[in-house]
Short mmCIF file of C-alpha atoms in Angstrom, two decimals:
data_model
loop_
_atom_site.label_atom_id
_atom_site.label_comp_id
_atom_site.label_asym_id
_atom_site.label_seq_id
_atom_site.Cartn_x
_atom_site.Cartn_y
_atom_site.Cartn_z
CA MET A 1 -14.48 11.80 6.47
CA ASN A 2 -13.17 8.25 6.58
CA ASP A 3 -9.62 8.24 7.99
CA MET A 4 -8.31 5.72 5.46
CA LEU A 5 -9.83 7.73 2.62
CA SER A 6 -8.00 10.82 3.90
CA ILE A 7 -4.76 8.86 4.28
CA ALA A 8 -5.05 7.38 0.77
CA ARG A 9 -5.64 10.82 -0.74
CA TRP A 10 -2.71 12.29 1.19
CA LEU A 11 -0.39 9.50 0.04
CA ARG A 12 -1.46 10.05 -3.58
CA ASP A 13 -1.67 13.84 -3.62
CA GLU A 14 1.16 14.81 -1.29
CA ARG A 15 3.61 11.95 -1.73
CA GLY A 16 2.78 10.94 -5.31
CA PHE A 17 2.20 7.28 -4.45
CA SER A 18 -0.11 4.94 -6.30
CA VAL A 19 -2.37 3.65 -3.54
CA ILE A 20 -4.71 0.67 -3.48
CA ALA A 21 -7.10 -0.71 -0.90
CA LEU A 22 -6.33 -3.92 0.94
CA ASP A 23 -8.71 -5.99 3.01
CA HIS A 24 -8.79 -5.47 6.76
CA PRO A 25 -8.82 -8.09 9.53
CA ASP A 26 -12.27 -6.84 10.57
CA ASP A 27 -13.57 -7.11 6.97
CA PRO A 28 -11.39 -9.75 5.26
CA ILE A 29 -11.69 -11.07 1.74
CA ALA A 30 -8.64 -13.34 2.02
CA THR A 31 -9.21 -16.97 2.92
CA ASP A 32 -5.57 -17.64 3.86
CA PRO A 33 -5.12 -16.37 7.44
CA ASP A 34 -1.57 -15.21 6.59
CA GLN A 35 -2.93 -12.93 3.84
CA ILE A 36 -5.71 -11.22 5.78
CA GLY A 37 -5.03 -7.49 5.82
CA LYS A 38 -2.68 -7.80 2.85
CA THR A 39 -5.02 -8.81 0.02
CA PRO A 40 -5.91 -6.16 -2.60
CA ILE A 41 -9.65 -5.69 -2.99
CA ALA A 42 -9.24 -4.84 -6.70
CA LYS A 43 -6.73 -5.71 -9.40
CA TRP A 44 -3.64 -3.64 -8.68
CA LYS A 45 -1.82 -4.00 -12.04
CA PRO A 46 -3.56 -0.98 -13.66
CA PHE A 47 -2.22 1.16 -10.84
CA GLN A 48 1.36 0.39 -11.86
CA SER A 49 0.87 2.91 -14.68
CA ALA A 50 -1.89 5.25 -13.46
CA LEU A 51 -2.77 6.75 -10.11
CA PRO A 52 -6.16 5.83 -8.65
CA SER A 53 -8.96 8.34 -9.05
CA ASP A 54 -11.21 9.82 -6.39
CA ASP A 55 -13.91 7.50 -7.75
CA ASN A 56 -11.62 4.54 -7.00
CA PHE A 57 -11.01 5.85 -3.51
CA ARG A 58 -14.71 6.40 -2.79
CA ALA A 59 -15.51 2.87 -4.01
CA TRP A 60 -12.72 1.34 -1.93
CA PHE A 61 -12.68 3.44 1.24
CA GLY A 62 -16.08 5.13 1.28
CA ASN A 63 -18.32 2.07 1.22
CA GLY A 64 -18.56 1.44 4.97
CA LYS A 65 -16.07 -1.45 4.96
CA ARG A 66 -12.80 -1.22 6.83
CA ARG A 67 -9.77 -1.24 4.55
CA ASN A 68 -6.01 -1.07 4.84
CA VAL A 69 -3.94 1.07 2.48
CA GLY A 70 -1.26 -0.40 0.24
CA ILE A 71 1.29 1.39 -1.95
CA VAL A 72 2.04 0.04 -5.42
CA THR A 73 5.82 -0.10 -5.55
CA GLY A 74 8.03 0.50 -8.57
CA ALA A 75 8.32 3.36 -11.04
CA ILE A 76 4.80 4.77 -10.51
CA SER A 77 5.47 5.48 -6.82
CA ARG A 78 9.26 5.75 -7.06
CA ILE A 79 9.61 3.13 -4.32
CA VAL A 80 11.72 0.01 -4.18
CA VAL A 81 11.23 -2.44 -1.33
CA VAL A 82 14.06 -4.60 -0.05
CA ASP A 83 12.79 -7.42 2.14
CA ASP A 84 15.54 -8.39 4.53
CA ASP A 85 13.83 -11.35 6.10
CA ASP A 86 16.69 -12.84 8.06
CA ALA A 87 19.63 -11.58 10.11
CA GLU A 88 22.17 -12.08 7.30
CA ALA A 89 20.06 -10.09 4.81
CA GLU A 90 19.48 -7.34 7.37
CA ALA A 91 23.22 -7.08 8.06
CA TRP A 92 23.92 -6.86 4.31
CA ALA A 93 21.29 -4.14 3.87
CA ASP A 94 22.67 -2.15 6.81
CA ALA A 95 26.16 -2.34 5.31
CA HIS A 96 25.29 -1.62 1.67
CA LEU A 97 22.10 0.42 1.42
CA PRO A 98 21.76 4.08 2.34
CA PRO A 99 19.21 5.18 4.92
CA THR A 100 15.98 6.55 3.49
CA PRO A 101 13.11 8.59 4.95
CA MET A 102 10.84 5.51 4.90
CA MET A 103 13.33 2.96 6.14
CA THR A 104 12.12 0.82 9.01
#
């Protein structure tokens, strides 16, 4: 079985995350070099309110193309992302936000 297909199913079924497929550097759809590997291969908005189906997963991850996995953040996945993109923001986050299991 495709590893990314297995990972996507695990994230959905075991963690409860709404998962979408992103392009991959070896099979890009993005034209902006900074977006390669980050570009959804399908519209992600429907997956803010419904989890993807196995049919979605087979179409995205079982078609012979390499794909990355993305998680739709917000209420559907119970995930909030805080992007601390400079030293000041990182210091603030360290001082004010609690550690979480997925914190990096």
